[in-house]
Short mmCIF file of C-alpha atoms in Angstrom, two decimals:
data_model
loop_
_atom_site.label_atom_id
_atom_site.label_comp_id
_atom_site.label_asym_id
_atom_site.label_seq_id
_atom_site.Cartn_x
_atom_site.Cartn_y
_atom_site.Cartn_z
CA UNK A 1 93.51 140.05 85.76
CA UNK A 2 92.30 137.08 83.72
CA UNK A 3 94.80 135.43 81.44
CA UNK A 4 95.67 136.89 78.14
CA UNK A 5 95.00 135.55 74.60
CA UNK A 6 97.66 134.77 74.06
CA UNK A 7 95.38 113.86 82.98
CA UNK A 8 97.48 111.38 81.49
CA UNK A 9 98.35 111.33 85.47
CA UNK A 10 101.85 110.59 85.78
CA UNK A 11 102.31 106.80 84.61
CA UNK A 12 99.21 106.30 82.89
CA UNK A 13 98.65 106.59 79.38
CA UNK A 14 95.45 108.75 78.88
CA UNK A 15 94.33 105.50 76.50
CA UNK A 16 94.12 103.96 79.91
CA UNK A 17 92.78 106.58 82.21
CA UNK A 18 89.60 105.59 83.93
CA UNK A 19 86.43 107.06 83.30
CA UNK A 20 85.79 110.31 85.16
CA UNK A 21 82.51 110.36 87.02
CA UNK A 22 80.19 112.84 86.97
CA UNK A 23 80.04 114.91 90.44
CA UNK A 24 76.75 114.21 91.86
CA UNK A 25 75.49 118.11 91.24
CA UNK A 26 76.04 117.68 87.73
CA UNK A 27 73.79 114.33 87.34
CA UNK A 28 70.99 116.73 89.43
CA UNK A 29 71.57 118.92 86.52
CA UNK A 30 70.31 116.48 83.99
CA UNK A 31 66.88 116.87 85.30
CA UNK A 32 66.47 120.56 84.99
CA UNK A 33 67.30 122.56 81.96
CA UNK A 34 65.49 125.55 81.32
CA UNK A 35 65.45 129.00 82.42
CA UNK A 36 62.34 131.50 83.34
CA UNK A 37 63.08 133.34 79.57
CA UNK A 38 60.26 130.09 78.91
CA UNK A 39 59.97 128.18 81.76
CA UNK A 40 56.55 125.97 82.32
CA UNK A 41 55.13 126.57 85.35
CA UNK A 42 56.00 122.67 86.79
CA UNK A 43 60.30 124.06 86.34
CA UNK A 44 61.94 122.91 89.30
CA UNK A 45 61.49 126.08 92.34
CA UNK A 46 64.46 127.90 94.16
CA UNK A 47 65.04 126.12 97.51
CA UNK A 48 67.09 128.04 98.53
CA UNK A 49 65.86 131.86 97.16
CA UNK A 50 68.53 133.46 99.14
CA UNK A 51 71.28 132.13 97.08
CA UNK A 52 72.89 134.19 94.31
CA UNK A 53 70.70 134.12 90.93
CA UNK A 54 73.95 132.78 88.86
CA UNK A 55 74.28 130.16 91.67
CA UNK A 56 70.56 129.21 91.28
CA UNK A 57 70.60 129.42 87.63
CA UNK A 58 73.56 126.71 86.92
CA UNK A 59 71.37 124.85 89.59
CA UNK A 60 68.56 124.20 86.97
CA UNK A 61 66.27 126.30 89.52
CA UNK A 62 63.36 128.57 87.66
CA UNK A 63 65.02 131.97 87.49
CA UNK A 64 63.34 135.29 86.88
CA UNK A 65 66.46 135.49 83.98
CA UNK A 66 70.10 134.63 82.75
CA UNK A 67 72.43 136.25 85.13
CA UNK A 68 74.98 138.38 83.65
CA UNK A 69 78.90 139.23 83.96
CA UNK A 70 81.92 139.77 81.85
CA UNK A 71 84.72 138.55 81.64
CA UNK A 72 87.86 141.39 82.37
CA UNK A 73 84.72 143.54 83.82
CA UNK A 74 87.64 144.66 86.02
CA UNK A 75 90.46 146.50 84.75
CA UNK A 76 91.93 149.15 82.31
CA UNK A 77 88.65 149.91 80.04
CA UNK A 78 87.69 152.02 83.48
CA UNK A 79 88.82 155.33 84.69
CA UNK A 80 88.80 154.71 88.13
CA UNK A 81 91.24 151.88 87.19
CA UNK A 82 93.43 153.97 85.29
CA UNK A 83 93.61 156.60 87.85
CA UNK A 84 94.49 153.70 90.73
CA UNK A 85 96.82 152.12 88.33
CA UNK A 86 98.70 155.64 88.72
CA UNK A 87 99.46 155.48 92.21
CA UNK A 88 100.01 151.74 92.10
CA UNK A 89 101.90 151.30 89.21
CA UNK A 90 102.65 147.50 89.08
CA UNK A 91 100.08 144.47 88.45
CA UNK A 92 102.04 142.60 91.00
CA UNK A 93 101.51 145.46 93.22
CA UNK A 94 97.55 145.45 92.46
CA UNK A 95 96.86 142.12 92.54
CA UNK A 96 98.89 140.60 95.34
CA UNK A 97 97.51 143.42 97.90
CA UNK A 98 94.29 142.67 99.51
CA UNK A 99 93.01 146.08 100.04
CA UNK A 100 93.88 146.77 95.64
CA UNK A 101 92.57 143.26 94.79
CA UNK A 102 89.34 144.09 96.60
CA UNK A 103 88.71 147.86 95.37
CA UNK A 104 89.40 146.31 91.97
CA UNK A 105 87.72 143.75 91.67
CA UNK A 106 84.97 145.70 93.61
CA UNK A 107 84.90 148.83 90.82
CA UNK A 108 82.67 147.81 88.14
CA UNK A 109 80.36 145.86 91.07
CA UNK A 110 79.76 149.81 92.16
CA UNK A 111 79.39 150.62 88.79
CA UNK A 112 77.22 147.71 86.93
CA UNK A 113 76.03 145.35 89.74
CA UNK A 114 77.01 142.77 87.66
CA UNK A 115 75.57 138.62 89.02
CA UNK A 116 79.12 137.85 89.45
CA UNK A 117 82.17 139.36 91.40
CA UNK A 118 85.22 137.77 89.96
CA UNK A 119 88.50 138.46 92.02
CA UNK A 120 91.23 140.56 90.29
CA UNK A 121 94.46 138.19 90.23
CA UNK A 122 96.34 136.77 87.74
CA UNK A 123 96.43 132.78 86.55
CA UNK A 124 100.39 133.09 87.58
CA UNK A 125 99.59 134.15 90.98
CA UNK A 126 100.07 130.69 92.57
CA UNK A 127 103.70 129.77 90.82
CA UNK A 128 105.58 131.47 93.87
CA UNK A 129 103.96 128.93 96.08
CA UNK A 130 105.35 126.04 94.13
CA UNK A 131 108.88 127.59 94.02
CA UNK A 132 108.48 129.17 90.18
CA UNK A 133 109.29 132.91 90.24
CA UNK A 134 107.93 135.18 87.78
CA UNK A 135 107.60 138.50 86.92
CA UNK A 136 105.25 140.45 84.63
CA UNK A 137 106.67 143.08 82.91
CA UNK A 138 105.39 146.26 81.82
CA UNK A 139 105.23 145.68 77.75
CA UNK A 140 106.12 142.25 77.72
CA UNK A 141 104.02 140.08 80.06
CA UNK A 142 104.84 137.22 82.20
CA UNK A 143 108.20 136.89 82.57
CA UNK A 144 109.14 132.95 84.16
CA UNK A 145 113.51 133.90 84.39
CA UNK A 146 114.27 130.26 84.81
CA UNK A 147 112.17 127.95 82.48
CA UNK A 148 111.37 124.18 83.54
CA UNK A 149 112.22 121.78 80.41
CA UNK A 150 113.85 118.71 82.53
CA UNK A 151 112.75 115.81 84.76
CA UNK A 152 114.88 117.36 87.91
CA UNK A 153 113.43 120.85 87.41
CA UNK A 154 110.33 119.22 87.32
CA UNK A 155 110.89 116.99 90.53
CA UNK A 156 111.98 120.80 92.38
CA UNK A 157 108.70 121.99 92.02
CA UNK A 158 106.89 121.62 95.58
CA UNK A 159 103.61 121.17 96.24
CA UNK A 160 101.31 124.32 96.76
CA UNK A 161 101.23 126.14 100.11
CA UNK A 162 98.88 128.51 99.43
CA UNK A 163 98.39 129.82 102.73
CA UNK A 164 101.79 130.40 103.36
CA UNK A 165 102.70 132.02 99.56
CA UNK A 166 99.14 134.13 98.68
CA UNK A 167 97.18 134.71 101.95
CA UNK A 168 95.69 138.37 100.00
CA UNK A 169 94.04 135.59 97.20
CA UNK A 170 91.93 134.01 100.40
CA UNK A 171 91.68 137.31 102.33
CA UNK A 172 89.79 139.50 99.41
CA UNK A 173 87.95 136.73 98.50
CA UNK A 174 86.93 136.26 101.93
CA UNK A 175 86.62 140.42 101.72
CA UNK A 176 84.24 140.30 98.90
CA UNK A 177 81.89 137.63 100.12
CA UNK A 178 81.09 140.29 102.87
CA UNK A 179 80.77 143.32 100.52
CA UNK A 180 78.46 141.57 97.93
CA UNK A 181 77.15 139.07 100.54
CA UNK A 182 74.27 137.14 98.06
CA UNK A 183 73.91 139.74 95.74
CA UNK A 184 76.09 138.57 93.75
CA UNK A 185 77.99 135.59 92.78
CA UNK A 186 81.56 135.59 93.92
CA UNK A 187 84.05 133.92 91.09
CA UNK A 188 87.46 132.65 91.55
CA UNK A 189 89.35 131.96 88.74
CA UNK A 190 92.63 129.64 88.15
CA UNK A 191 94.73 128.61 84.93
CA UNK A 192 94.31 124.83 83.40
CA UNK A 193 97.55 122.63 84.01
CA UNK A 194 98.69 122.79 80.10
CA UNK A 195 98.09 126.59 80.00
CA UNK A 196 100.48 127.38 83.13
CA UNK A 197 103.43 124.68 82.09
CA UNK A 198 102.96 126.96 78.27
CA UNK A 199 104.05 130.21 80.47
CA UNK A 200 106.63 128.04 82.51
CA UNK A 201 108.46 125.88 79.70
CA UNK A 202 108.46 128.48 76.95
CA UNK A 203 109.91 131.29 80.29
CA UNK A 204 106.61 133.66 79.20
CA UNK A 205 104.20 134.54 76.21
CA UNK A 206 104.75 132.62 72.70
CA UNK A 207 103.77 132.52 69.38
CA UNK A 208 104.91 129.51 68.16
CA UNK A 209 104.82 127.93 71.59
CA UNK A 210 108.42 125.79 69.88
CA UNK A 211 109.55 124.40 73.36
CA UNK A 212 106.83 123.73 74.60
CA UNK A 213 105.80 121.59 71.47
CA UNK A 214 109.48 120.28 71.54
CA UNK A 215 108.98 118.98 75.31
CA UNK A 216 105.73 117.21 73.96
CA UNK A 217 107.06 115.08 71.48
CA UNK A 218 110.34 114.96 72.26
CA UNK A 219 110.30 113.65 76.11
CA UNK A 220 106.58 113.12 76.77
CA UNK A 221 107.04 111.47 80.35
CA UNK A 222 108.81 115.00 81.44
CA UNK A 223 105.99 117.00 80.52
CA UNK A 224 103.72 114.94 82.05
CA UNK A 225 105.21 114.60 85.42
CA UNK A 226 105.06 118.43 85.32
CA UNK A 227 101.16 118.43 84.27
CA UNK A 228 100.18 116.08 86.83
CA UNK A 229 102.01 117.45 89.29
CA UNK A 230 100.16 121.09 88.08
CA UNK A 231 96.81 119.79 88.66
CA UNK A 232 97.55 118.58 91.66
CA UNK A 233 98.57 122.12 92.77
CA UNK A 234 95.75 123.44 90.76
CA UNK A 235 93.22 122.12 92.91
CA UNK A 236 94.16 122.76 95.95
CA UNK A 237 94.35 126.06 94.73
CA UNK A 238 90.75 125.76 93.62
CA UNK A 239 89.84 124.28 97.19
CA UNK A 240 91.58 127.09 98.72
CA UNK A 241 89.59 129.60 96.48
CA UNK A 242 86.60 127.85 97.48
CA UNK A 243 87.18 127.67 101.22
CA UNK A 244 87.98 131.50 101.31
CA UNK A 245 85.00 132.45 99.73
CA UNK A 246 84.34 131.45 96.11
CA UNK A 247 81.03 130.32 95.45
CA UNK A 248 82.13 129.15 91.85
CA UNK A 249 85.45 129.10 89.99
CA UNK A 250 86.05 129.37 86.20
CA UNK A 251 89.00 127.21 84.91
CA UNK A 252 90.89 129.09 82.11
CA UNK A 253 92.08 127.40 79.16
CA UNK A 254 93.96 129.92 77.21
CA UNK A 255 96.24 128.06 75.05
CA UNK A 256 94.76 124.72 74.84
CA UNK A 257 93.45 125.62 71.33
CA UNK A 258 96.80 125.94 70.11
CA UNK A 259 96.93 122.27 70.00
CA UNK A 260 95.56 119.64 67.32
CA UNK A 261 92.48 117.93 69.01
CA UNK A 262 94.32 114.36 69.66
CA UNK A 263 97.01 116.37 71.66
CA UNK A 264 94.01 118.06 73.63
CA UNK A 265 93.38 114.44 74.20
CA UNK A 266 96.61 113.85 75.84
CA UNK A 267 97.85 116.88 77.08
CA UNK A 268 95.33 119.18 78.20
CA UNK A 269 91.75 117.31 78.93
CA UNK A 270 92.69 114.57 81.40
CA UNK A 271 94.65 116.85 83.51
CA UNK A 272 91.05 119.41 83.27
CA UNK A 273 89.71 115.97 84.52
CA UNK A 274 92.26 115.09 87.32
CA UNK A 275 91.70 118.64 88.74
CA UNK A 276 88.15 118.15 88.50
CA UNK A 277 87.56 114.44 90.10
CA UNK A 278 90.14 116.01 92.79
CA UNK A 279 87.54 119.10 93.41
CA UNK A 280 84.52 117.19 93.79
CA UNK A 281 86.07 114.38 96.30
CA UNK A 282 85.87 117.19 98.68
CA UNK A 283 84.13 120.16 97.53
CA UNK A 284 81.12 118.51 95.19
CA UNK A 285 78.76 121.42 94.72
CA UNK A 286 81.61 124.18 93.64
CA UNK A 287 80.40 125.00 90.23
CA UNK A 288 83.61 124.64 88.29
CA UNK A 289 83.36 126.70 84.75
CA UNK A 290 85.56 125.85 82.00
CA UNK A 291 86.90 128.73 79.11
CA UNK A 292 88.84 127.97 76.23
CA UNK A 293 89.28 130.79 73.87
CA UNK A 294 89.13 130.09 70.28
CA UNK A 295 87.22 126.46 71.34
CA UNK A 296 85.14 125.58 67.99
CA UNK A 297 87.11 122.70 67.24
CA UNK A 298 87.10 121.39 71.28
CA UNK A 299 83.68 121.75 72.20
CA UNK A 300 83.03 118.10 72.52
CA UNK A 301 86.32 117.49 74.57
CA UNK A 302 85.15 119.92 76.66
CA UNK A 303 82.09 118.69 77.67
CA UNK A 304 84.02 115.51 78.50
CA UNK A 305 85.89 117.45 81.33
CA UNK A 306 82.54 117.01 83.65
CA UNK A 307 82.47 120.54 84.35
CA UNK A 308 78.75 122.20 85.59
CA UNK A 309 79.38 125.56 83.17
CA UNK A 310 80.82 125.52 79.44
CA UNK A 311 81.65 128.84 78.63
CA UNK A 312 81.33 129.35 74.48
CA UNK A 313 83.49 131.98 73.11
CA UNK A 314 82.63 133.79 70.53
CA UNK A 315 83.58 132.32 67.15
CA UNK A 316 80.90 129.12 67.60
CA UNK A 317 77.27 129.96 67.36
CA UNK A 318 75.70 129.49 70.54
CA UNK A 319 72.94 127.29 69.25
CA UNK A 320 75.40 124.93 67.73
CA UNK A 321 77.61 124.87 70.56
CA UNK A 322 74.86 123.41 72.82
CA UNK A 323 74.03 121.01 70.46
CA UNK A 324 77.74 119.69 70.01
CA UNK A 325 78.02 119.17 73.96
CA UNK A 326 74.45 118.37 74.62
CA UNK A 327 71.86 118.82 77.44
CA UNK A 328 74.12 118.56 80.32
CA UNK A 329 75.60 121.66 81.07
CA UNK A 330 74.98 125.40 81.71
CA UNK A 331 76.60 127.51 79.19
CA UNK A 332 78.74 131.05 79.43
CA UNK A 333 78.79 133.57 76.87
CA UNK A 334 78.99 134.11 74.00
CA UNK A 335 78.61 138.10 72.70
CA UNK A 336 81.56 139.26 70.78
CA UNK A 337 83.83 142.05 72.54
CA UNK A 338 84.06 143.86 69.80
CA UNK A 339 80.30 144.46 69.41
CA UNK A 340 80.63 147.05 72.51
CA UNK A 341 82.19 149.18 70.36
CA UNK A 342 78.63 149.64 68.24
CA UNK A 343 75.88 151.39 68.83
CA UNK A 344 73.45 150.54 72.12
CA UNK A 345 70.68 149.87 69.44
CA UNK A 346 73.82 147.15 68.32
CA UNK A 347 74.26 146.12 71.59
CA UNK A 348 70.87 145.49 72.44
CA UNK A 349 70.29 143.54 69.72
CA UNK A 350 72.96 141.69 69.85
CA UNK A 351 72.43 140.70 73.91
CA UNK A 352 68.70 139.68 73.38
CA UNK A 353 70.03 137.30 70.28
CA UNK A 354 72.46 135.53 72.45
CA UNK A 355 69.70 134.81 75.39
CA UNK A 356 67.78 134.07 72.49
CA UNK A 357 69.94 131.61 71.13
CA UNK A 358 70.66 129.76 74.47
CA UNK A 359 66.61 129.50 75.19
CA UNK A 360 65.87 125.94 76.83
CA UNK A 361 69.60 125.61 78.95
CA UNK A 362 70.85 127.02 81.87
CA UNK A 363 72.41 130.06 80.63
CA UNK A 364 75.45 132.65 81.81
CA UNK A 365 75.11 135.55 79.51
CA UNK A 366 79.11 137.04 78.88
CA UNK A 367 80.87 137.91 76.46
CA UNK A 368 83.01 135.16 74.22
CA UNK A 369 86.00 136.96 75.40
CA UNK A 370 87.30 139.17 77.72
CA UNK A 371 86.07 143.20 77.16
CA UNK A 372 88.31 145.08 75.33
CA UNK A 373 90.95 147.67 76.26
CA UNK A 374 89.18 151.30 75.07
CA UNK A 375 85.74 149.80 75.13
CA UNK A 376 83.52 152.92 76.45
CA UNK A 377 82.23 152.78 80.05
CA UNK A 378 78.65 154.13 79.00
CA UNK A 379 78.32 150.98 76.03
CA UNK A 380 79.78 148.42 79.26
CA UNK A 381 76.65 150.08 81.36
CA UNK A 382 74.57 149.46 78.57
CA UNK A 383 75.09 145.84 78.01
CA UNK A 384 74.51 145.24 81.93
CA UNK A 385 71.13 147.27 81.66
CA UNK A 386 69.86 145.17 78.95
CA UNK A 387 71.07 141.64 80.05
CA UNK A 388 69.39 142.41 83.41
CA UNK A 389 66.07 143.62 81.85
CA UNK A 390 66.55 140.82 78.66
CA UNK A 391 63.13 139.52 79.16
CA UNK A 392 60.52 142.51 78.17
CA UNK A 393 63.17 142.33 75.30
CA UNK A 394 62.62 139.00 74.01
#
């Protein structure tokens, strides 16, 4: 399941962090920047035609169109979901069983053929492999029993075995890779450093995140132990992902906008960067994909995080959002949830104006969000059918 709507490494001031690099796939990027919706006929060919088309478009390569997915494809808007859920009545249950995760995250790949297969798991699903319990509770969400607000709790938190603590994460992953093989893209997924310690200090969801915000100005150096020791974690998670199968993995974000824009600057963004510059030392073509929902205001920090795929959601115009973070990236998104609730004449409309408006980049089409619990199968089918025939559209 992907999250819900709800570095200054450890020592160093983010005033004087260094300067992130760029991973050497993203400088290739710079030379290539627009898709087959208007390619010329000198764009940059597919070496590698085999490859998955989402793969090949963040690459820069011509492309016969945006690939197309959607974020939460898997989950309760489908029957067949619904009807498993009954037998297996936990999310724990689901998503820490390699046989569930795979049918899953499998369902609307039957369904849609969608150009990316993200797993189903949750952005928690690591904590148990750093010693942080948690639960997630029917009605109330993530549930973290014994919150971690002090420099010794923060200290007790080991470093990731992810091998030994969620083997099912590498072995559907591994599963899915088979099932699609390059027919589609598969997509791992894991939460950003500021986003997890939100769950962990406040002990589960928040509205007024008030301890966490306490912990940040209150005894800065305790919450930044606990970041930098999250994005450590975080990507070897991310390597993990990768090693097991993921041909790209999205970095979520969720609460990051919750914070004024110089905080971003300090508490979120360098640890996006630390987990980042960690990836690429080993792992330098993984497309890493970065989401922030409710972003308008962090666009331009974002593009600082030196991340291949920006995904947009859906209250910044799409044409305004590549603009603000320039030439450099692919972009995700942006097509409001709610519109699959409308009319297909609504939806069509409304896919062709996003590839529209994202003409001339390297382009993901998605939604801005994740789809929306009651959203009708047929309207999901729909979308899929018209993002994947876009260009007699256009």
């Amino acid at each position: 399941m992907l999250p819900r709507q709800q570095p200054c490494l450890q020592g160093t001031s983010p005033a004087n962090a260094p300067q992130r690099r760029r991973c050497s796939l993203h400088r290739k990027l710079q030379v290539s920047a627009t898709t087959a919706v208007e390619a010329p006929p000198s764009t940059v060919q597919s070496q590698t035609p085999q490859d998955p088309l989402l793969l090949r478009a963040v690459r820069g390569e011509q492309v016969e169109r945006p690939p197309v997915w959607m974020m939460r494809q898997a989950g309760r808007y489908m029957k067949v979901y619904q009807d498993l859920c009954k037998k297996h009545p936990t999310f724990r249950e689901r998503s820490e069983n390699a046989d569930l995760a795979v049918e899953i995250s499998l369902q609307p790949w039957r369904a849609f053929k969608p150009d990316g297969v993200i797993l189903f798991s949750d952005i928690l699903t690591p904590l148990t492999g750093m010693g942080i319990p948690f639960d997630i509770e029917a009605g109330r969400g993530p549930v973290i029993h014994t919150p971690i607000r002090t420099m010794q709790q923060v200290e007790q938190v080991t470093k990731l075995d992810a091998h030994g603590s969620v083997p099912y994460v590498a072995e559907a992953l591994t599963r899915l890779r088979e099932e699609v093989g390059n027919q589609s893209t598969v997509l791992g997924f894991v939460g950003a450093p500021f986003t997890l310690a939100t769950y962990i200090v406040e002990g589960g969801s928040s509205k007024n995140y008030t301890h966490m915000k306490r912990l940040m100005f209150t005894q800065p150096e305790v919450l930044h132990a606990f970041l930098s020791k999250m994005a450590d974690n975080i990507a070897d998670y991310v390597r993990y992902q990768a090693d097991a199968g993921a041909q790209a993995v999205q970095i979520f974000d969720s609460w990051a906008s919750n914070l004024a824009p110089q905080d971003y600057d300090i508490f979120a963004g360098p640890y996006i960067n630390q987990i980042v510059d960690s990836v690429k030392q080993t792992h330098p073509d993984l497309p890493l994909i970065l989401y922030i929902s409710g972003s308008g205001g962090l666009l331009e920090r974002m593009a600082k995080c030196n991340v291949e795929v920006i995904s947009i959601d859906g209250s910044v115009d799409m044409r305004d959002a590549i603009r603000r973070i320039g030439p450099n990236f692919a972009v995700q998104g942006n097509m409001d949830p709610g519109v699959l609730f409308g009319s297909k004449d609504t939806i069509a409309q409304r896919v062709v104006e996003t590839v529209r408006s994202a003409q001339g980049t390297r382009h993901i089409m998605n939604l801005g969000h994740g789809v929306l619990v009651g959203t009708p199968e047929d309207n999901v089918a729909h979308f899929f059918e018209v993002g994947k025939t876009v260009n007699e559209r256009l």
